[in-house]
Coordinates of C-alpha atoms in Angstrom, one line a residue:
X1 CA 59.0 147.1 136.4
X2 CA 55.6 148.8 136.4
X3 CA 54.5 151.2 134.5
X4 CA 54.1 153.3 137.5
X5 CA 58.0 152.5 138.6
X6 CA 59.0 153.3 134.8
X7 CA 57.3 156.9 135.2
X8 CA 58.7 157.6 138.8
X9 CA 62.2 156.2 137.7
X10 CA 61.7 158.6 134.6
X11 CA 60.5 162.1 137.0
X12 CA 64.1 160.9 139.2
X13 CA 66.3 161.3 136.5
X14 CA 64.9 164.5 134.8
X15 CA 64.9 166.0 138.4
X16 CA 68.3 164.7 139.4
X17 CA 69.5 166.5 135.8
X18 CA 67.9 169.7 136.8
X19 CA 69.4 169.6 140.5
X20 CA 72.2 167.2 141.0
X21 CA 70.8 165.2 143.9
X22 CA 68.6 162.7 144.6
X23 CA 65.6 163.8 146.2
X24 CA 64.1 162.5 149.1
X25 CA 60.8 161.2 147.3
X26 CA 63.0 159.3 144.6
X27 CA 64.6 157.8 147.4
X28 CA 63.3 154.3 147.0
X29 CA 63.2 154.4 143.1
X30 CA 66.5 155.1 142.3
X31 CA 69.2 152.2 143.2
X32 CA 72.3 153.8 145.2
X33 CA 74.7 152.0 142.4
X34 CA 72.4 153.8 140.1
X35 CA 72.5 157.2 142.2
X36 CA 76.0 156.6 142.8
X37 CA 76.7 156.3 138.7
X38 CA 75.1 159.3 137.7
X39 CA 76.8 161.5 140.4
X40 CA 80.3 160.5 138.4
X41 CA 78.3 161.2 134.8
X42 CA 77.4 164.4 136.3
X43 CA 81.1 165.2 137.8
X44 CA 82.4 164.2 134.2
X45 CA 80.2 166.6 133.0
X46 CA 78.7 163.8 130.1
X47 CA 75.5 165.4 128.2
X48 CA 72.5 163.1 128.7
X49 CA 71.8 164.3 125.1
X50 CA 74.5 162.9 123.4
X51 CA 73.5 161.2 120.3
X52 CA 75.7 158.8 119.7
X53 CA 78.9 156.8 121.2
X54 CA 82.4 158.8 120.8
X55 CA 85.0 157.1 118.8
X56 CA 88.6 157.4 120.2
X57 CA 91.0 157.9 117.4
X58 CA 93.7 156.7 120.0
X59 CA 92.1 152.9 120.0
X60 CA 94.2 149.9 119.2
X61 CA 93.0 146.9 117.4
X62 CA 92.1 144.4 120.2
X63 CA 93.3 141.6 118.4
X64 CA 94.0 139.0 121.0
X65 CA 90.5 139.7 123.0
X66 CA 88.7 139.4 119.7
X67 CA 90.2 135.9 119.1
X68 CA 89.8 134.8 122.6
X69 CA 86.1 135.9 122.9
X70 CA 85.3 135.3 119.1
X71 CA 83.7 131.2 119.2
X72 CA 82.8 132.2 122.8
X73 CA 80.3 135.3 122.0
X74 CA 79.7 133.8 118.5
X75 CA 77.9 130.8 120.7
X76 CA 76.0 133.0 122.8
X77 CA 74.5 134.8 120.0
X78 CA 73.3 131.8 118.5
X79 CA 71.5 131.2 122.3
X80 CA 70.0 134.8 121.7
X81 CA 68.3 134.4 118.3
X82 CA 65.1 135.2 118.4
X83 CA 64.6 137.1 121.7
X84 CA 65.5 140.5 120.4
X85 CA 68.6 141.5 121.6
X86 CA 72.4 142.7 120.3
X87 CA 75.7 141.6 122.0
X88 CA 79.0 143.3 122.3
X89 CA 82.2 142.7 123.6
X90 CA 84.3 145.8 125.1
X91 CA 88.1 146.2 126.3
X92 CA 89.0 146.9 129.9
X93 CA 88.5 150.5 128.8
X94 CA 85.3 150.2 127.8
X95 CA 86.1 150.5 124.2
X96 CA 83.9 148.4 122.0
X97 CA 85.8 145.3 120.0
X98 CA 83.1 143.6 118.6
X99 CA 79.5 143.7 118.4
X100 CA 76.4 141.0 117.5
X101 CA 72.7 141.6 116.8
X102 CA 71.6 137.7 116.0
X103 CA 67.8 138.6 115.1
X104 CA 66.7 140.1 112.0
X105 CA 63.6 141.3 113.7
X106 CA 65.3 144.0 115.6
X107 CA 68.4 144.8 113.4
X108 CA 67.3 148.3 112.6
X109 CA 66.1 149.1 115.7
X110 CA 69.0 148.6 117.8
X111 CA 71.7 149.2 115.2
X112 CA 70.9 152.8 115.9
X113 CA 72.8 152.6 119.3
X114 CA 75.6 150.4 118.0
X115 CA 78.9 151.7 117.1
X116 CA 81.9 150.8 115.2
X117 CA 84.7 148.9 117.2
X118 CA 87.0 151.9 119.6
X119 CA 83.8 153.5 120.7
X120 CA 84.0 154.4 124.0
X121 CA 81.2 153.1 126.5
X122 CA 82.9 154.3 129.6
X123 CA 80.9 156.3 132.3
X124 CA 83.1 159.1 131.6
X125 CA 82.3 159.7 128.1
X126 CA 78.8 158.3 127.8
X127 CA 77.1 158.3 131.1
X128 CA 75.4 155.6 133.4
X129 CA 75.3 152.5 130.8
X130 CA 75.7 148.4 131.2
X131 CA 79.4 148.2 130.0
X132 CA 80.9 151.3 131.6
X133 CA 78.9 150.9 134.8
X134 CA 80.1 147.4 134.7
X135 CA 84.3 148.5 134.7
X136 CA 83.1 151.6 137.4
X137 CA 81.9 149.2 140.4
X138 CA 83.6 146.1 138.7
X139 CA 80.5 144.0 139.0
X140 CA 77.8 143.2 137.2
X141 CA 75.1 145.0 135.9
X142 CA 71.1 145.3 134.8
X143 CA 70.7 149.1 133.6
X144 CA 67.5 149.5 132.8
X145 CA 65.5 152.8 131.0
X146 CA 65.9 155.5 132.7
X147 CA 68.4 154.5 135.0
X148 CA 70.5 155.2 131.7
X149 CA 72.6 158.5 131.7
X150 CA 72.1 158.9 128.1
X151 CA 68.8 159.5 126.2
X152 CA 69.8 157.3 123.2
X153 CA 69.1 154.5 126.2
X154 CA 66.0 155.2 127.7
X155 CA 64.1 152.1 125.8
X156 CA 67.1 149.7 126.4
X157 CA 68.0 147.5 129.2
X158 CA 71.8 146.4 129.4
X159 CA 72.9 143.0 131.4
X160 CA 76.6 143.3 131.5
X161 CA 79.1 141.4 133.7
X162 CA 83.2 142.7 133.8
X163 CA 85.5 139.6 133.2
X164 CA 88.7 140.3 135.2
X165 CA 91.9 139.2 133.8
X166 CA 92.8 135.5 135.6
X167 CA 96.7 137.1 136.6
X168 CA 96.2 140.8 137.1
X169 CA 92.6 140.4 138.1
X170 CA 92.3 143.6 136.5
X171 CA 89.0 144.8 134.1
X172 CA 89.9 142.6 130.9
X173 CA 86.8 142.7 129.1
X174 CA 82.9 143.2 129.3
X175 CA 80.0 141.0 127.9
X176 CA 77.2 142.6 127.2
X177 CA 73.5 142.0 126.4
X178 CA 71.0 144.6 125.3
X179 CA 67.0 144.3 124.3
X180 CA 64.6 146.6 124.0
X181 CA 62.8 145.0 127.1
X182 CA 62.3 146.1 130.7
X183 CA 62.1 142.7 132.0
X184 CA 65.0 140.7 132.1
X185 CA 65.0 136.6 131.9
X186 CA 66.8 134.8 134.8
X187 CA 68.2 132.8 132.0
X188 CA 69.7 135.3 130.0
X189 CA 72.1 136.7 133.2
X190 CA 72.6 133.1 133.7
X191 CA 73.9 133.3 130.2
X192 CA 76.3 136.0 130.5
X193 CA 77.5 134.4 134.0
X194 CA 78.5 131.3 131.7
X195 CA 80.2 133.2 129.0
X196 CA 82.0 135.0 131.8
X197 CA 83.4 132.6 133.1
X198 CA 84.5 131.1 129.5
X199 CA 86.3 133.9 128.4
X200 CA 88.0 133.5 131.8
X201 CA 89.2 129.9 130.9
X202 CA 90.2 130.9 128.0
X203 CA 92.8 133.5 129.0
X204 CA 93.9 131.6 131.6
X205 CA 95.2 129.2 129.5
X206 CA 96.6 131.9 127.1
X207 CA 98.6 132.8 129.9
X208 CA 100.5 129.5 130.8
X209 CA 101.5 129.5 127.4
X210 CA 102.8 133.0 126.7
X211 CA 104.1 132.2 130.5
X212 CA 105.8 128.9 129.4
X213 CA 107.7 130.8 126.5
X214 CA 108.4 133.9 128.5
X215 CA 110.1 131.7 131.4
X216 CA 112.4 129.8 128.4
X217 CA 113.4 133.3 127.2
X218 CA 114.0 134.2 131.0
X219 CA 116.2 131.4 131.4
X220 CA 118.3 131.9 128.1
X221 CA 119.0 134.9 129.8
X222 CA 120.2 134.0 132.5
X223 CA 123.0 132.0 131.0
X224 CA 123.9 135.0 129.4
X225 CA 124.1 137.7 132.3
X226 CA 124.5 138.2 135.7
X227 CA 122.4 141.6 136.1
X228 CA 119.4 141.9 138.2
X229 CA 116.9 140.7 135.1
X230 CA 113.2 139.9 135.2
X231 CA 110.9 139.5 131.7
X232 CA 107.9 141.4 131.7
X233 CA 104.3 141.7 129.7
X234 CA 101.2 143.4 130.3
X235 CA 99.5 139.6 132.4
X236 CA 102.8 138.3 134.3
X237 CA 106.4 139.1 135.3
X238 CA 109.4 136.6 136.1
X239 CA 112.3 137.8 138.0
X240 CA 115.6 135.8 139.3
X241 CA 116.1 136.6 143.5
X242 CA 118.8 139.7 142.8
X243 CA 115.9 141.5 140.9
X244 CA 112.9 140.5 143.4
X245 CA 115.1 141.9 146.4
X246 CA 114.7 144.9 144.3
X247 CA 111.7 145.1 143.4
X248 CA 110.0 143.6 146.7
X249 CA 106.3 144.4 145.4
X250 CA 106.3 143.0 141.7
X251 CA 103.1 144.0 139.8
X252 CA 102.8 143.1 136.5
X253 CA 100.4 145.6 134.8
X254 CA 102.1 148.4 136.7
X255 CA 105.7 147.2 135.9
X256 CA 104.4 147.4 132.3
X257 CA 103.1 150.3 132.2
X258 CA 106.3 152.2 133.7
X259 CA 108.4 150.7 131.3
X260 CA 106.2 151.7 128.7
X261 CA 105.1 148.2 127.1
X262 CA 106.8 146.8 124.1
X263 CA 108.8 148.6 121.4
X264 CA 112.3 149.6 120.8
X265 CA 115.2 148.9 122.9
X266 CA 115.6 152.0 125.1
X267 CA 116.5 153.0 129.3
X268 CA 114.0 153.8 131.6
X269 CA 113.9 155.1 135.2
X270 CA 111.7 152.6 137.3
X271 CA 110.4 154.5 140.4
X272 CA 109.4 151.7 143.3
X273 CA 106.6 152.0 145.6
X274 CA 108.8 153.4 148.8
X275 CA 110.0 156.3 146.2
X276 CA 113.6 154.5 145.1
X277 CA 114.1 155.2 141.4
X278 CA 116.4 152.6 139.4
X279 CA 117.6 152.9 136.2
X280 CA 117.2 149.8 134.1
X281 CA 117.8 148.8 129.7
X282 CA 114.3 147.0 128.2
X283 CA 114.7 145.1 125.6
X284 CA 111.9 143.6 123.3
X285 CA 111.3 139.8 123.5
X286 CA 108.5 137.7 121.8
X287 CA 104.8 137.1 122.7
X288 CA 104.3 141.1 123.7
X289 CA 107.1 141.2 126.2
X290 CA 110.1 143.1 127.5
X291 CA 113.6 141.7 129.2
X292 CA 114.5 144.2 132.2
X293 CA 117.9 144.9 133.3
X294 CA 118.9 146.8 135.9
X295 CA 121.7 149.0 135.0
X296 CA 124.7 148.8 137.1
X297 CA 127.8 151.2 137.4
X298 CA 125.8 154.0 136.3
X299 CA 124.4 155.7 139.7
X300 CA 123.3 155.6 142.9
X301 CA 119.5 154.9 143.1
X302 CA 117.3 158.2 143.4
X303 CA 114.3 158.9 145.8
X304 CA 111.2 160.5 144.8
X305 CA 107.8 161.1 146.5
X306 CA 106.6 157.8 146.8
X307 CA 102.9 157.8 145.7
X308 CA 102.1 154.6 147.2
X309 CA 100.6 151.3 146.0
X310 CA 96.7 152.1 144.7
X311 CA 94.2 149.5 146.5
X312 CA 92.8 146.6 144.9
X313 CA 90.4 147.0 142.0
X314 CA 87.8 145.3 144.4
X315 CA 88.9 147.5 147.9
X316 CA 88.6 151.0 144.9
X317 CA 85.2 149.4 144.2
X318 CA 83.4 149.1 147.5
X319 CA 85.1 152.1 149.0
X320 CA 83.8 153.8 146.0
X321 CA 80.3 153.0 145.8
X322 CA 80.0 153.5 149.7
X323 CA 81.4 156.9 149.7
X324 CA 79.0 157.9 146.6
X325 CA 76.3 156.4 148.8
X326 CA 77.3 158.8 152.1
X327 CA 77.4 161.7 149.5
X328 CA 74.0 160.9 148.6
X329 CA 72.8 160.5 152.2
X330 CA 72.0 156.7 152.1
X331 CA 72.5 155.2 154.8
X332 CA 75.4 152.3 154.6
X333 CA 76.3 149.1 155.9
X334 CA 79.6 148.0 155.3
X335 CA 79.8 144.2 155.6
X336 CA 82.9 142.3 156.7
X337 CA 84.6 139.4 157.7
X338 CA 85.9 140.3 161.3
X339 CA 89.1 142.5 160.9
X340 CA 88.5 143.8 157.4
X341 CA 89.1 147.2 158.4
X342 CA 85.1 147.9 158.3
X343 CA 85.4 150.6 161.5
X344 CA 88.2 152.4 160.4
X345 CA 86.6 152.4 156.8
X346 CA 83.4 153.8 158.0
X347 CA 85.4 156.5 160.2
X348 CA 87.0 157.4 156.7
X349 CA 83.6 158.0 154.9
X350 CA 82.0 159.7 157.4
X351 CA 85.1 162.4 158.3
X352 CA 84.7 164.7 155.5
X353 CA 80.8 165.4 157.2
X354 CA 81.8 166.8 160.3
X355 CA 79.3 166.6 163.2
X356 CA 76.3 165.2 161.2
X357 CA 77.0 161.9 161.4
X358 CA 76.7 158.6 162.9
X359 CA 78.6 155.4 163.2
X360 CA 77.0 152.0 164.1
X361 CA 79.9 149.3 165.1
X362 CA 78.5 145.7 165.3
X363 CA 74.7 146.5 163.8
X364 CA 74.2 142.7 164.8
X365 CA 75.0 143.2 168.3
X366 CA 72.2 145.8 168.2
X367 CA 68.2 144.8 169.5
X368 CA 65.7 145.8 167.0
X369 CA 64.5 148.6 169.6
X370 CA 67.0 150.7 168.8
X371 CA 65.7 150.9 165.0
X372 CA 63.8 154.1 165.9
X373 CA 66.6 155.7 167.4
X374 CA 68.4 155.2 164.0
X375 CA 65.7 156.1 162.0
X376 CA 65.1 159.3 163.5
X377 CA 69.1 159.8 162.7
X378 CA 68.3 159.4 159.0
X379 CA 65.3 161.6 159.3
X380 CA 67.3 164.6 160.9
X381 CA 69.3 164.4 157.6
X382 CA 72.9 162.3 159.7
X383 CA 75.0 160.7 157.6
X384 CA 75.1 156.9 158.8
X385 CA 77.4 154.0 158.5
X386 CA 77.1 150.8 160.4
X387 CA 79.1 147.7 159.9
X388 CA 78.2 143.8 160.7
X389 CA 80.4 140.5 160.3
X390 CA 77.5 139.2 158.5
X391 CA 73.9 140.3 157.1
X392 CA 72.1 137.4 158.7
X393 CA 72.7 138.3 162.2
X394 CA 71.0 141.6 161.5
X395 CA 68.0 142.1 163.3
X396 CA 65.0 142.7 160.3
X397 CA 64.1 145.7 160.9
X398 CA 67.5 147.5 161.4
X399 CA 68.5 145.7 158.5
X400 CA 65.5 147.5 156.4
X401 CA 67.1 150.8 157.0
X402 CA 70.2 149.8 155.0
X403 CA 68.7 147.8 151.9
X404 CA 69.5 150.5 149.7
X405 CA 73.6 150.2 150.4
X406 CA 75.6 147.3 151.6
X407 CA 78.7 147.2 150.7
X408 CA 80.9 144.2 151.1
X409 CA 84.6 144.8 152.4
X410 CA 86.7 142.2 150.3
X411 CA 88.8 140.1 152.9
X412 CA 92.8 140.1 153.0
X413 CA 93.1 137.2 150.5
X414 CA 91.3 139.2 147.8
X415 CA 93.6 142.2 148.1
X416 CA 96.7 140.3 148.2
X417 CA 98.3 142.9 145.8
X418 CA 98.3 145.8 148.6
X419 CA 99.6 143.1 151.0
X420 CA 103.7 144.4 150.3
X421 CA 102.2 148.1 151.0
X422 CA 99.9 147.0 153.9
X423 CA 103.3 145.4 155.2
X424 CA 105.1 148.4 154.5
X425 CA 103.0 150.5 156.4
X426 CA 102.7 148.7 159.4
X427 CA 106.3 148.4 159.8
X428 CA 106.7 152.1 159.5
X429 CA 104.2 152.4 162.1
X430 CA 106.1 150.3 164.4
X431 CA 109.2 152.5 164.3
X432 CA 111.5 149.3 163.5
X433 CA 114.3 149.3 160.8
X434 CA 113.2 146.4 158.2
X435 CA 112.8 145.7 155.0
X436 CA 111.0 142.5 153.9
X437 CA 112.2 140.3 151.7
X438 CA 110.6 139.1 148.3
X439 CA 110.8 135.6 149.5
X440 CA 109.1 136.6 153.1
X441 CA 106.5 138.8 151.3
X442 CA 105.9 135.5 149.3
X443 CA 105.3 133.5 152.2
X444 CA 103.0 135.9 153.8
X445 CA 100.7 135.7 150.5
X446 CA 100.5 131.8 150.8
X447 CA 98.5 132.4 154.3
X448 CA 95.2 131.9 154.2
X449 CA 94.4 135.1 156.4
X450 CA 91.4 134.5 158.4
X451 CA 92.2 136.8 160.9
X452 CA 92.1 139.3 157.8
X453 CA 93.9 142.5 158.5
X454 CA 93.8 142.1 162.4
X455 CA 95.9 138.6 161.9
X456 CA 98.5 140.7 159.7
X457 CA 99.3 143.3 161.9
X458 CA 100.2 140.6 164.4
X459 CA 102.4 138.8 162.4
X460 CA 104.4 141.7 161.7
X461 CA 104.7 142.5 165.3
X462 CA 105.9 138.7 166.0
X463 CA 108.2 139.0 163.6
X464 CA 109.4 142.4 164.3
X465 CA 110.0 141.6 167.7
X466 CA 113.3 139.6 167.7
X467 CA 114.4 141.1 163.8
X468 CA 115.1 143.4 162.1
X469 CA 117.2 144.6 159.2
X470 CA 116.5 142.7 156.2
X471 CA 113.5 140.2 156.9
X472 CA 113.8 136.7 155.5
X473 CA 111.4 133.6 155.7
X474 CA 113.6 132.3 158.4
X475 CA 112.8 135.2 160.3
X476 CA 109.3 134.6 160.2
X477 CA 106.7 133.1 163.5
X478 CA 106.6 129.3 163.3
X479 CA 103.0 129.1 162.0
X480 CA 103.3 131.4 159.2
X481 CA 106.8 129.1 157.7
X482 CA 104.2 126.2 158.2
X483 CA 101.7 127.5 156.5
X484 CA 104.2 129.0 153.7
X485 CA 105.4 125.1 153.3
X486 CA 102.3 123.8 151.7
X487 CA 101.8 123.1 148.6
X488 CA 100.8 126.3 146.5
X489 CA 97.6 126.3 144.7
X490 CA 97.8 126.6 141.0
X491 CA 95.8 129.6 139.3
X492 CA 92.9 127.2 138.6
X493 CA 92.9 125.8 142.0
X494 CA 92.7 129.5 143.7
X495 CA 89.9 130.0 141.4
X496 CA 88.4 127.2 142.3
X497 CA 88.8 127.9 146.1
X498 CA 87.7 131.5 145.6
X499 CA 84.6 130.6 144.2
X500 CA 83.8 127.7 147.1
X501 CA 83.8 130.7 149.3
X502 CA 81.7 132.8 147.0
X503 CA 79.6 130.7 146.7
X504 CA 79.7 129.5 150.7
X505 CA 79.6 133.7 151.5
X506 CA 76.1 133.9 149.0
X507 CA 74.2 130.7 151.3
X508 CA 75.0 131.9 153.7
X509 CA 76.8 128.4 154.8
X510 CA 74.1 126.1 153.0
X511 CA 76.5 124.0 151.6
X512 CA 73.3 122.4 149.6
X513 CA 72.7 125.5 148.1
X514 CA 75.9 126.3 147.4
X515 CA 76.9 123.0 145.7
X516 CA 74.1 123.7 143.3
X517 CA 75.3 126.8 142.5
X518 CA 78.7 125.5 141.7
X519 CA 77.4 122.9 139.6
X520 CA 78.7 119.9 141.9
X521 CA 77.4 117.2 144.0
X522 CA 77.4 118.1 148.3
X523 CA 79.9 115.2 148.7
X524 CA 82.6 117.0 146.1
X525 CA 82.0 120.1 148.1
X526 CA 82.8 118.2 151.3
X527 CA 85.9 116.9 149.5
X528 CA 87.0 120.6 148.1
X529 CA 86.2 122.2 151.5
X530 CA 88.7 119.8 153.3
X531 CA 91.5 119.9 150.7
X532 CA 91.4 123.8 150.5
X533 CA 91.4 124.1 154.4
X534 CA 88.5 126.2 154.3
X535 CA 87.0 124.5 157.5
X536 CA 90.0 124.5 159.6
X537 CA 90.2 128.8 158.2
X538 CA 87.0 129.9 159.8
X539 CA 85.6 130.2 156.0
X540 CA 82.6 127.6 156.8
X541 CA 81.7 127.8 160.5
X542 CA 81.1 131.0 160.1
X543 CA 78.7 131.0 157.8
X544 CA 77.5 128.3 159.1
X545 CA 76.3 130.4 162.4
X546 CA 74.5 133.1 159.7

């Protein structure tokens, strides 16, 4: 950054503190993620003066991350010696576990901003910052000077990347690097990439062991007692059919925290997602869990409010940073694989606006003539959101209107979690009596869903045509029971698939450039494309067209 950019990025954020928006001559210094972070440090009402990083008396030794991460980060540091920089490892809640600063040279100049483990580096105590930005938009981040909240930052630059938990794929950890630089190496965000995706390994295979032992426990169980039983912790939950019936949409981390983790044996009222409320016993077990039982003879199952299922972390994420982005007045593109939901998304943002505003469907579809006619929309102070299948099809310069916010709209496969609630809602919509099994609900997440949402709310329709009642796989179209037949992928091999089209989605189809990413020859991409059906799911072609 020059030090032109430094001083304009520095004139942004003292006039964004005085008046609480961005404006229009800092336009195209300040990043919308950046814009979009220090609206929510504002709302939170964070001093930028704040001199150091609260400690939350409330924190819990994190033990198990700390172990994990330990030889991991330990590593790293050794690759940062010498090039002036301090690494820490934070909680899913932003709390600081552990903390590094490998070169003497710059010990005393960055211990000033280091804490003791439990300080809090979330957005909502300390501002715009590399770890809590990183947990905010759950993706990674470069914060650099000024685009810091705080003003104990505003000589540091921050890489940090979110590690999501392998099972819940929610915010387990955060790596991350800071230096008293402004210019940031391509290897050292390489670096934090690699011990990313480490610390990732690593708890996945701390999972199939604590799932092993759970599933023996589960089974003892189950010799024991006929009640609707399922064992629980914070990463996984087993359940046998009686207690999947009911408890069709099985979450782990949200299980866990109704129940109210481990501890003493005690009852609980467990309130399900379509408002039932059952009474159940938990009981502790080893290796952090709980044994559930639902409690029969007692009485009749209650009905609350249901609150609804919450989206998925990475569905929260995008619609988050697009709607700061429309409150900013940036214009947005919301990118999609076909039947994401992008139009009714961008209806959503724009609604609370009223009349000053303007949706583009299909930006591809449009000639570059009508980039004036746009422009002048953005000029007049509209609100705009346009959507596209794809980025490449964008004519240039309509696509130079939007290159401070596109947002990517995850695809059905990534938001399996919601899929229960998605199913939920569209059968409610239909008018038809039904519940869906655990077991049909299961087979719907084995579909490969290129049709995205669009290829949902069809199945449901087939389905609901000739059933009703209490849906089973039986009752299911022909193509989805096929499709539910195949062999299921292992953890590893779904993240093994995911990243093929990651990396597939970033080359835009270049499957050159995207074997080099992965680290693999073209020929083992060829291989992995044909035995994760990604070809016959539209996941190549289409790129391919980009």
């Amino acid at each position: 950054m020059s030090t032109t950019d430094v001083r304009a990025l520095r004139s942004a954020r003292d006039d964004f503190l005085s008046s609480g928006r961005i404006a229009e001559r800092f336009r195209t210094v300040v990043r919308p993620e950046i814009a979009a972070s220090w609206s929510r440090s504002q709302r939170a009402g964070v001093s930028p003066l704040e001199a150091h990083l609260p400690n939350l008396p409330e924190h819990e030794v994190r033990a198990p991350l700390d172990a994990l991460a330990k030889p991991i980060l330990a590593k790293m540091a050794d690759e940062l010696e010498g090039l002036g920089c301090a690494l820490s490892l934070a909680d899913g809640q932003g709390r600081l576990v552990r903390s590094w600063i490998p070169d003497t040279m710059v010990r005393g100049s960055l211990r000033r901003i280091m804490a003791d483990p439990g300080a809090s580096c979330s957005e909502k105590h300390v501002g715009t910052n590399g770890i809590g930005t990183a947990l905010a938009d759950l993706q990674p981040k470069i914060i650099g000077g000024a685009e810091h909240w705080g003003e104990l930052h505003l000589d540091m630059t921050c890489v940090a990347a979110p590690v999501l938990d392998p099972v819940s794929r929610r915010p387990a950890a955060v790596i991350n690097v800071t230096m008293m630089e402004q210019t940031v190496h391509p290897a050292l965000t390489a670096l934090v990439r690699w011990s990313v995706a480490e610390l990732r390994e690593a708890m996945l295979e701390r999972s199939g062991a604590a799932e092993r032992r759970l599933f023996e426990q589960f089974l003892a169980h189950r010799g024991r007692s006929d009640r609707p039983s399922m064992v629980l912790s914070r990463r996984i939950v087993v359940a046998d059919p009686a207690a999947a019936q009911l408890f069709p949409e099985l979450d782990a981390a949200d299980l866990w925290e109704q129940v109210g983790g481990a501890g003493a044996s005690r009852s609980v009222d467990l309130e399900l997602p379509d408002g039932v409320v059952l009474p159940v016993r938990v009981s502790p077990l080893a290796e952090d869990g709980v044994l559930v039982e639902v409690c029969r003879g007692t009485r009749a199952p209650l009905r609350r409010s249901a609150a609804g299922r919450p989206a998925s972390p990475v569905y929260v994420a995008a619609t988050a940073q697009a709607g700061e982005a429309v409150a900013a007045g940036v214009p947005v593109l919301l990118v999609g694989e076909p039947g994401t939901g992008k139009a009714t998304l961008a209806a959503e943002l724009l609604k609370p606006w009223g009349e000053g505003t303007l949706a583009v469907s299909h930006l591809d579809a449009l000639t570059p003539d009508k980039t004036e006619v746009i422009r002048r929309a953005v000029d007049d102070g509209l609100r705009v959101v346009a959507t596209t299948r794809n980025v490449g099809l964008v004519a240039p310069e309509l696509l130079e209107l939007f290159d401070l916010a596109t947002v990517t709209v995850p695809p059905l496969r990534e938001r399996l979690a919601e899929l229960p609630a998605l199913v939920a809602e569209l059968t409610a919509r239909l008018g038809r009596p039904a519940r869906w099994s655990g077991e049909a609900l299961d087979a719907l997440a084995r579909r490969r869903w290129a049709g995205n949402l669009r290829e949902l709310e069809s199945v449901v329709t087939r389905t609901l045509i000739n059933s009703s009642g209490l849906i089973r796989v039986a009752d299911l179209p022909l193509d989805v029971r096929q499709e539910a037949g195949r062999k299921r992928l292992t953890r590893m091999e779904q993240a093994e698939r995911d990243a093929i089209v990651a990396a597939l989605a970033a080359s835009a189809g270049n499957k050159a450039i995207a074997a080099e990413e992965l680290g693999i020859s073209r020929s083992s991409l060829y291989r992995k494309i044909d035995r994760y059906g990604l070809a016959d799911s539209g996941q190549v072609e289409m790129r391919m067209r980009s």
